[in-house]
CSV table of C-alpha atoms in Angstrom, one decimal:
chain,number,residue,atom,x,y,z
A,1,MET,CA,-135.3,8.4,87.5
A,2,ALA,CA,-136.2,8.3,83.8
A,3,ALA,CA,-136.4,5.1,81.9
A,4,ILE,CA,-133.4,4.0,79.9
A,5,LYS,CA,-132.9,5.6,76.5
A,6,ASN,CA,-130.8,3.0,74.7
A,7,ARG,CA,-131.5,-0.5,73.3
A,8,TYR,CA,-129.2,-3.2,74.5
A,9,GLU,CA,-128.3,-6.8,73.7
A,10,PHE,CA,-126.2,-9.0,75.9
A,11,VAL,CA,-124.7,-12.5,76.0
A,12,TYR,CA,-122.9,-14.6,78.7
A,13,TYR,CA,-121.8,-18.1,79.4
A,14,VAL,CA,-122.8,-20.5,82.2
A,15,ALA,CA,-120.8,-23.6,83.2
A,16,CYS,CA,-122.4,-26.5,84.9
A,17,THR,CA,-120.1,-29.2,86.4
A,18,ASN,CA,-121.5,-32.5,87.8
A,19,GLY,CA,-125.0,-31.1,88.2
A,20,ASN,CA,-128.4,-30.7,86.7
A,21,PRO,CA,-128.7,-27.2,85.3
A,22,ASN,CA,-132.4,-27.3,84.6
A,23,GLY,CA,-134.4,-30.5,85.1
A,24,ASP,CA,-137.5,-31.4,83.1
A,25,PRO,CA,-140.3,-32.5,85.5
A,26,ASP,CA,-142.1,-34.3,82.6
A,27,MET,CA,-138.9,-36.5,82.0
A,28,GLY,CA,-138.2,-37.5,85.6
A,29,ASN,CA,-136.3,-34.3,86.2
A,30,ALA,CA,-133.7,-35.3,83.6
A,31,PRO,CA,-131.5,-32.4,82.2
A,32,ARG,CA,-133.3,-30.7,79.3
A,33,LEU,CA,-132.0,-31.7,75.9
A,34,ASP,CA,-132.4,-31.1,72.2
A,35,PRO,CA,-133.1,-34.7,71.1
A,36,GLU,CA,-131.6,-34.2,67.7
A,37,THR,CA,-128.3,-32.6,68.7
A,38,MET,CA,-128.1,-33.6,72.4
A,39,GLN,CA,-127.3,-30.0,73.3
A,40,GLY,CA,-128.5,-29.0,76.7
A,41,TYR,CA,-131.0,-26.2,77.5
A,42,ILE,CA,-131.6,-23.9,80.4
A,43,THR,CA,-135.1,-22.3,80.1
A,44,ASP,CA,-135.6,-18.6,80.2
A,45,VAL,CA,-138.0,-19.2,83.2
A,46,ALA,CA,-135.2,-20.8,85.2
A,47,THR,CA,-132.9,-17.9,84.5
A,48,LYS,CA,-135.5,-15.3,85.5
A,49,ARG,CA,-136.2,-17.3,88.7
A,50,ARG,CA,-132.6,-16.9,89.8
A,51,ILE,CA,-132.5,-13.2,88.9
A,52,ARG,CA,-135.7,-12.7,90.9
A,53,ASN,CA,-134.2,-14.6,93.8
A,54,TYR,CA,-131.0,-12.6,93.8
A,55,VAL,CA,-132.8,-9.3,93.6
A,56,GLN,CA,-135.0,-10.4,96.5
A,57,VAL,CA,-132.0,-11.3,98.6
A,58,ALA,CA,-129.8,-8.3,97.8
A,59,HIS,CA,-132.3,-5.5,97.2
A,60,GLY,CA,-135.6,-6.7,98.6
A,61,ASP,CA,-135.6,-4.1,101.4
A,62,GLU,CA,-135.3,-1.2,99.0
A,63,PRO,CA,-138.3,0.8,97.8
A,64,GLY,CA,-139.7,-0.5,94.5
A,65,MET,CA,-137.6,-3.8,94.7
A,66,ASN,CA,-140.3,-6.2,95.7
A,67,ILE,CA,-140.9,-9.3,93.6
A,68,ILE,CA,-144.4,-10.3,92.4
A,69,ILE,CA,-143.5,-13.9,91.4
A,70,GLN,CA,-142.3,-15.4,94.7
A,71,GLN,CA,-142.0,-19.0,95.6
A,72,GLY,CA,-145.0,-20.3,97.6
A,73,THR,CA,-147.1,-17.1,97.3
A,74,ASN,CA,-150.3,-16.1,95.7
A,75,ILE,CA,-149.7,-13.6,92.9
A,76,ASN,CA,-153.3,-12.3,93.3
A,77,ARG,CA,-152.3,-11.0,96.8
A,78,HIS,CA,-149.6,-8.9,95.2
A,79,ILE,CA,-151.9,-7.6,92.5
A,80,ALA,CA,-154.4,-6.6,95.2
A,81,GLU,CA,-151.6,-4.8,97.1
A,82,ALA,CA,-150.8,-2.8,94.0
A,83,ARG,CA,-154.4,-1.8,93.4
A,84,GLN,CA,-154.8,-1.0,97.1
A,85,ALA,CA,-151.7,1.2,97.0
A,86,ALA,CA,-153.1,2.9,93.9
A,87,GLY,CA,-156.3,3.7,95.7
A,88,VAL,CA,-158.5,1.7,93.3
A,89,GLU,CA,-159.3,-1.5,95.4
A,90,GLY,CA,-162.6,-2.9,94.3
A,91,ALA,CA,-163.0,-0.6,91.2
A,92,LYS,CA,-163.5,-2.3,87.9
A,93,ASP,CA,-163.3,0.4,85.3
A,94,LYS,CA,-160.4,0.8,82.8
A,95,ASN,CA,-158.8,3.7,84.7
A,96,ALA,CA,-158.6,1.5,87.8
A,97,VAL,CA,-156.9,-1.3,85.8
A,98,TYR,CA,-154.4,1.2,84.4
A,99,ALA,CA,-153.8,2.7,87.8
A,100,GLY,CA,-153.1,-0.8,89.3
A,101,ARG,CA,-150.8,-1.6,86.4
A,102,LYS,CA,-148.8,1.6,86.9
A,103,LYS,CA,-148.5,1.0,90.6
A,104,ALA,CA,-147.4,-2.6,90.1
A,105,CYS,CA,-144.6,-1.4,87.9
A,106,GLU,CA,-143.5,1.0,90.6
A,107,LEU,CA,-143.6,-1.6,93.4
A,108,PHE,CA,-142.3,-4.8,91.7
A,109,TYR,CA,-138.9,-5.0,90.1
A,110,ASP,CA,-139.8,-8.1,88.1
A,111,VAL,CA,-142.9,-6.4,86.6
A,112,ARG,CA,-140.8,-3.5,85.4
A,113,THR,CA,-138.2,-5.8,84.0
A,114,PHE,CA,-139.9,-8.9,82.7
A,115,GLY,CA,-143.5,-7.9,82.6
A,116,ALA,CA,-146.5,-9.8,84.1
A,117,VAL,CA,-150.0,-11.0,83.5
A,118,MET,CA,-152.0,-9.4,86.3
A,119,SER,CA,-155.5,-10.2,85.2
A,120,THR,CA,-155.7,-13.5,87.2
A,121,GLY,CA,-157.7,-12.1,90.1
A,122,PRO,CA,-157.9,-8.4,90.9
A,123,ASN,CA,-157.4,-7.0,87.4
A,124,ALA,CA,-154.3,-4.9,86.9
A,125,GLY,CA,-153.9,-5.7,83.2
A,126,GLN,CA,-150.8,-7.0,81.5
A,127,VAL,CA,-147.3,-5.6,81.2
A,128,ARG,CA,-144.9,-6.5,78.4
A,129,GLY,CA,-141.4,-6.3,80.0
A,130,PRO,CA,-138.4,-4.7,78.3
A,131,VAL,CA,-136.0,-7.5,79.2
A,132,GLN,CA,-136.3,-10.8,77.4
A,133,ILE,CA,-133.9,-13.7,77.9
A,134,THR,CA,-133.5,-16.7,75.5
A,135,PHE,CA,-133.1,-20.4,76.4
A,136,GLY,CA,-129.5,-21.1,77.4
A,137,LYS,CA,-128.0,-23.6,74.9
A,138,SER,CA,-124.9,-25.7,75.4
A,139,LEU,CA,-122.1,-25.2,72.9
A,140,ASP,CA,-121.6,-29.0,72.6
A,141,PRO,CA,-123.6,-32.1,73.3
A,142,VAL,CA,-124.0,-33.0,76.9
A,143,VAL,CA,-124.2,-36.5,78.4
A,144,PRO,CA,-127.2,-36.9,80.8
A,145,MET,CA,-126.5,-39.4,83.5
A,146,ASP,CA,-128.9,-41.2,85.8
A,147,ILE,CA,-127.0,-42.3,88.9
A,148,SER,CA,-128.2,-44.6,91.7
A,149,ILE,CA,-127.7,-43.4,95.2
A,150,THR,CA,-128.3,-45.0,98.6
A,151,ARG,CA,-130.3,-43.3,101.3
A,152,MET,CA,-129.3,-44.8,104.7
A,153,ALA,CA,-132.6,-44.0,106.3
A,154,ALA,CA,-136.2,-44.8,105.2
A,155,ALA,CA,-139.5,-43.0,105.8
A,156,LEU,CA,-141.8,-45.7,107.2
A,157,GLY,CA,-145.2,-45.5,108.8
A,158,ASP,CA,-148.2,-43.2,108.2
A,159,LYS,CA,-148.0,-39.5,109.1
A,160,ASP,CA,-149.2,-38.2,112.4
A,161,LYS,CA,-147.9,-41.0,114.5
A,162,THR,CA,-146.2,-40.5,117.9
A,163,VAL,CA,-142.5,-40.7,118.6
A,164,ALA,CA,-143.1,-44.0,120.4
A,165,GLU,CA,-145.0,-45.5,117.5
A,166,TYR,CA,-142.3,-44.5,115.0
A,167,MET,CA,-139.6,-46.0,117.3
A,168,ASP,CA,-141.6,-49.2,117.5
A,169,ILE,CA,-141.8,-49.4,113.7
A,170,GLU,CA,-138.0,-48.9,113.5
A,171,GLU,CA,-137.3,-51.6,116.1
A,172,LYS,CA,-139.5,-54.2,114.3
A,173,SER,CA,-138.0,-53.5,110.8
A,174,ASP,CA,-135.2,-55.3,109.2
A,175,GLU,CA,-132.0,-53.3,108.7
A,176,ASP,CA,-132.4,-53.5,104.9
A,177,ALA,CA,-135.9,-52.0,105.2
A,178,LEU,CA,-134.4,-49.0,106.9
A,179,ARG,CA,-132.5,-47.8,103.9
A,180,THR,CA,-133.7,-47.2,100.3
A,181,MET,CA,-132.4,-46.4,96.9
A,182,GLY,CA,-132.7,-43.2,95.0
A,183,ARG,CA,-131.6,-41.6,91.8
A,184,LYS,CA,-129.7,-38.4,90.8
A,185,GLN,CA,-129.8,-36.7,87.4
A,186,LEU,CA,-126.7,-34.8,86.2
A,187,ILE,CA,-124.4,-34.0,83.3
A,188,PRO,CA,-120.6,-34.1,83.8
A,189,PHE,CA,-120.1,-30.7,82.2
A,190,GLY,CA,-121.8,-28.2,79.9
A,191,LEU,CA,-121.0,-24.7,78.8
A,192,TYR,CA,-124.2,-22.8,78.0
A,193,GLU,CA,-124.6,-19.6,76.0
A,194,VAL,CA,-127.5,-17.3,77.1
A,195,ARG,CA,-128.6,-14.2,75.1
A,196,GLY,CA,-130.8,-11.3,76.2
A,197,PHE,CA,-132.5,-8.2,74.8
A,198,ILE,CA,-133.5,-4.9,76.4
A,199,SER,CA,-136.0,-2.6,74.7
A,200,ALA,CA,-135.9,1.1,75.4
A,201,ASN,CA,-139.4,1.5,74.0
A,202,LEU,CA,-140.9,-1.0,76.4
A,203,ALA,CA,-138.8,0.4,79.2
A,204,ALA,CA,-140.6,3.7,78.8
A,205,GLU,CA,-143.9,1.9,79.5
A,206,THR,CA,-142.7,0.2,82.7
A,207,GLY,CA,-140.3,2.8,84.1
A,208,PHE,CA,-137.2,0.4,83.8
A,209,ASP,CA,-134.4,2.8,84.5
A,210,ASP,CA,-130.6,2.9,84.7
A,211,ARG,CA,-130.6,1.7,88.4
A,212,ASP,CA,-132.8,-1.3,87.4
A,213,LEU,CA,-130.4,-2.0,84.5
A,214,GLU,CA,-127.4,-2.0,86.9
A,215,ILE,CA,-129.2,-4.4,89.2
A,216,LEU,CA,-130.1,-6.7,86.3
A,217,PHE,CA,-126.4,-7.0,85.3
A,218,GLU,CA,-125.4,-7.5,89.0
A,219,ALA,CA,-128.0,-10.2,89.4
A,220,ILE,CA,-127.0,-12.1,86.2
A,221,LEU,CA,-123.3,-12.2,87.2
A,222,ASN,CA,-124.0,-13.2,90.9
A,223,MET,CA,-127.2,-15.2,90.7
A,224,TYR,CA,-125.6,-18.7,90.9
A,225,GLU,CA,-123.5,-17.7,93.9
A,226,HIS,CA,-126.8,-17.7,95.9
A,227,ASP,CA,-128.4,-20.7,94.3
A,228,ARG,CA,-126.4,-23.6,95.6
A,229,SER,CA,-128.1,-27.0,96.0
A,230,ALA,CA,-127.2,-30.7,95.9
A,231,SER,CA,-128.9,-31.0,92.4
A,232,LYS,CA,-127.1,-28.1,90.8
A,233,GLY,CA,-123.6,-29.3,91.3
A,234,GLU,CA,-121.3,-26.4,90.5
A,235,MET,CA,-122.8,-23.6,88.4
A,236,ALA,CA,-121.4,-20.2,87.6
A,237,VAL,CA,-121.4,-17.4,85.0
A,238,VAL,CA,-117.8,-17.9,83.8
A,239,SER,CA,-117.6,-15.1,81.2
A,240,PRO,CA,-118.0,-11.4,81.5
A,241,LEU,CA,-121.4,-10.0,80.7
A,242,ILE,CA,-120.9,-8.9,77.1
A,243,LEU,CA,-123.0,-5.9,76.3
A,244,PHE,CA,-124.0,-4.2,73.0
A,245,LYS,CA,-125.3,-0.7,73.6
A,246,HIS,CA,-126.9,1.2,70.7
A,247,VAL,CA,-125.9,4.9,70.8
A,248,GLY,CA,-126.7,6.2,67.3
A,249,THR,CA,-124.6,8.0,64.7
A,250,ASP,CA,-126.5,11.0,63.5
A,251,THR,CA,-125.2,14.5,64.1
A,252,ASP,CA,-128.7,15.7,64.9
A,253,GLU,CA,-129.4,15.0,68.6
A,254,ARG,CA,-133.0,14.1,68.3
A,255,GLN,CA,-132.3,11.7,65.4
A,256,ARG,CA,-129.4,10.1,67.3
A,257,GLU,CA,-131.7,9.5,70.4
A,258,LYS,CA,-134.2,7.8,68.1
A,259,GLN,CA,-131.4,5.6,66.6
A,260,ALA,CA,-130.2,4.7,70.1
A,261,ARG,CA,-133.8,3.7,71.1
A,262,LEU,CA,-134.5,1.7,68.0
A,263,GLY,CA,-131.1,0.3,67.4
A,264,CYS,CA,-128.3,0.6,64.8
A,265,ALA,CA,-127.8,-3.1,63.9
A,266,PRO,CA,-129.7,-6.4,64.0
A,267,ALA,CA,-129.1,-8.4,67.2
A,268,HIS,CA,-128.0,-11.5,65.3
A,269,ARG,CA,-125.1,-9.6,63.7
A,270,LEU,CA,-123.9,-8.4,67.1
A,271,PHE,CA,-124.0,-11.9,68.6
A,272,ASP,CA,-122.0,-13.2,65.7
A,273,LEU,CA,-119.1,-11.0,66.8
A,274,VAL,CA,-118.6,-13.3,69.8
A,275,LYS,CA,-117.1,-16.7,69.1
A,276,VAL,CA,-116.5,-19.4,71.7
A,277,GLU,CA,-115.3,-22.8,70.6
A,278,LYS,CA,-113.9,-25.9,72.0
A,279,LYS,CA,-110.1,-26.1,71.7
A,280,ALA,CA,-108.9,-28.4,68.9
A,281,GLU,CA,-107.1,-30.8,71.2
A,282,VAL,CA,-110.0,-31.3,73.6
A,283,ARG,CA,-112.3,-34.3,72.9
A,284,ALA,CA,-114.6,-34.1,76.0
A,285,PRO,CA,-114.7,-30.7,77.7
A,286,ARG,CA,-114.8,-30.7,81.4
A,287,SER,CA,-114.1,-27.0,82.1
A,288,TYR,CA,-114.7,-23.6,80.6
A,289,ARG,CA,-110.9,-23.5,80.2
A,290,ASP,CA,-111.3,-26.2,77.5
A,291,TYR,CA,-112.8,-23.4,75.3
A,292,GLN,CA,-111.3,-20.4,73.6
A,293,ALA,CA,-113.1,-17.2,72.9
A,294,ALA,CA,-112.6,-14.3,70.5
A,295,VAL,CA,-114.5,-11.0,70.1
A,296,ALA,CA,-114.3,-9.1,66.8
A,297,LEU,CA,-114.0,-5.6,68.2
A,298,GLU,CA,-113.0,-4.3,64.8
A,299,ARG,CA,-116.3,-5.4,63.3
A,300,VAL,CA,-118.6,-3.6,65.8
A,301,PRO,CA,-121.1,-1.6,63.6
A,302,ASP,CA,-121.2,2.2,63.7
A,303,GLY,CA,-123.6,3.4,66.3
A,304,VAL,CA,-123.0,0.4,68.7
A,305,ARG,CA,-120.7,0.2,71.6
A,306,ILE,CA,-119.5,-3.1,73.0
A,307,GLY,CA,-118.9,-3.4,76.7
A,308,PHE,CA,-117.7,-6.1,79.2
A,309,LYS,CA,-118.7,-6.3,82.8
A,310,ALA,CA,-116.3,-8.7,84.5
A,311,ASP,CA,-118.1,-9.2,87.8
A,312,ALA,CA,-121.2,-8.1,89.6
A,313,PHE,CA,-119.7,-4.9,91.2
A,314,SER,CA,-117.1,-3.8,88.7
A,315,PRO,CA,-118.0,-1.0,86.1
A,316,VAL,CA,-118.5,-1.8,82.5
A,317,VAL,CA,-115.3,-1.6,80.3
A,318,TRP,CA,-116.3,-0.2,77.0
A,319,ASP,CA,-114.7,-0.8,73.5
A,320,THR,CA,-111.8,-2.9,74.7
A,321,LEU,CA,-111.3,-6.4,76.1
A,322,PRO,CA,-111.4,-6.6,79.9
A,323,GLU,CA,-108.2,-7.3,81.8
A,324,THR,CA,-109.2,-10.4,83.7
A,325,GLU,CA,-107.4,-13.8,84.0
A,326,ASP,CA,-110.7,-15.5,84.8
A,327,TRP,CA,-112.2,-15.3,81.3
A,328,PHE,CA,-111.2,-17.7,78.6
A,329,VAL,CA,-110.4,-15.1,75.9
A,330,ASN,CA,-107.3,-15.7,73.9
A,331,GLY,CA,-107.8,-13.4,71.0
């Protein structure tokens, strides 16, 4: 399948309730914050991790849908696999590097999508991916909380003891010594806006095609459904995926294709068409329903189509607001 021919931008909204959407390990795993505005952040890396995880679960057994950045694995092994599949294992010339790079794009979904640095061991060069995702940013300040918790069991004794030795430690320990305190980091609620960009020019380099695009949209809308954990609380993509597709305006077909590839409007102007704001009567939002949204369909520039994908497996609805009761659109 040929690479995509159109430039895209997209935006969606993530709600986090009583959880830690993205902890900072340098700050005791506290939720990430802008210290001046107290707005919360979700890093692009965290979002890409969840997209990778979903693709691996849902499509990992399909050809070309392997993931190069996997948890607890050595990326150099995957690079070596790509070079071996390309028939250039051990070769060091430029042609071998290019062949390994090309084969990695064929084998690994995340290389085709996000790019990769593959010169860390066996050299397969570097790939600049067509899909880039911004830091998610909360619409309002969030309140980080550090909550004490009690663990009703302790971990006493050195490792590699026998069962009998551990039982002896337990019997000789005071009851209070057999429980301990811990901490939990969370925010009561935050609604985060995440923006993304898809380049048709870079897609031509990696082979990112329409099927890959469909899987990307599916993964974004469904990724938190397969990422539940005690630390995350309740997280979900609570809006449709809002898409801007550049299609061009020229009557000449070749010129129109060029416009569709390069784009017909700056991305920031397109994002400004979507407004999500806290309702006037709400002081401290605790649900995405405490917000109202409006999309200025009448201001979409010529040569751009706006689309809405309501859930992971529904088709995109173009040029009109989606009929869904789950979105917080009121205008």
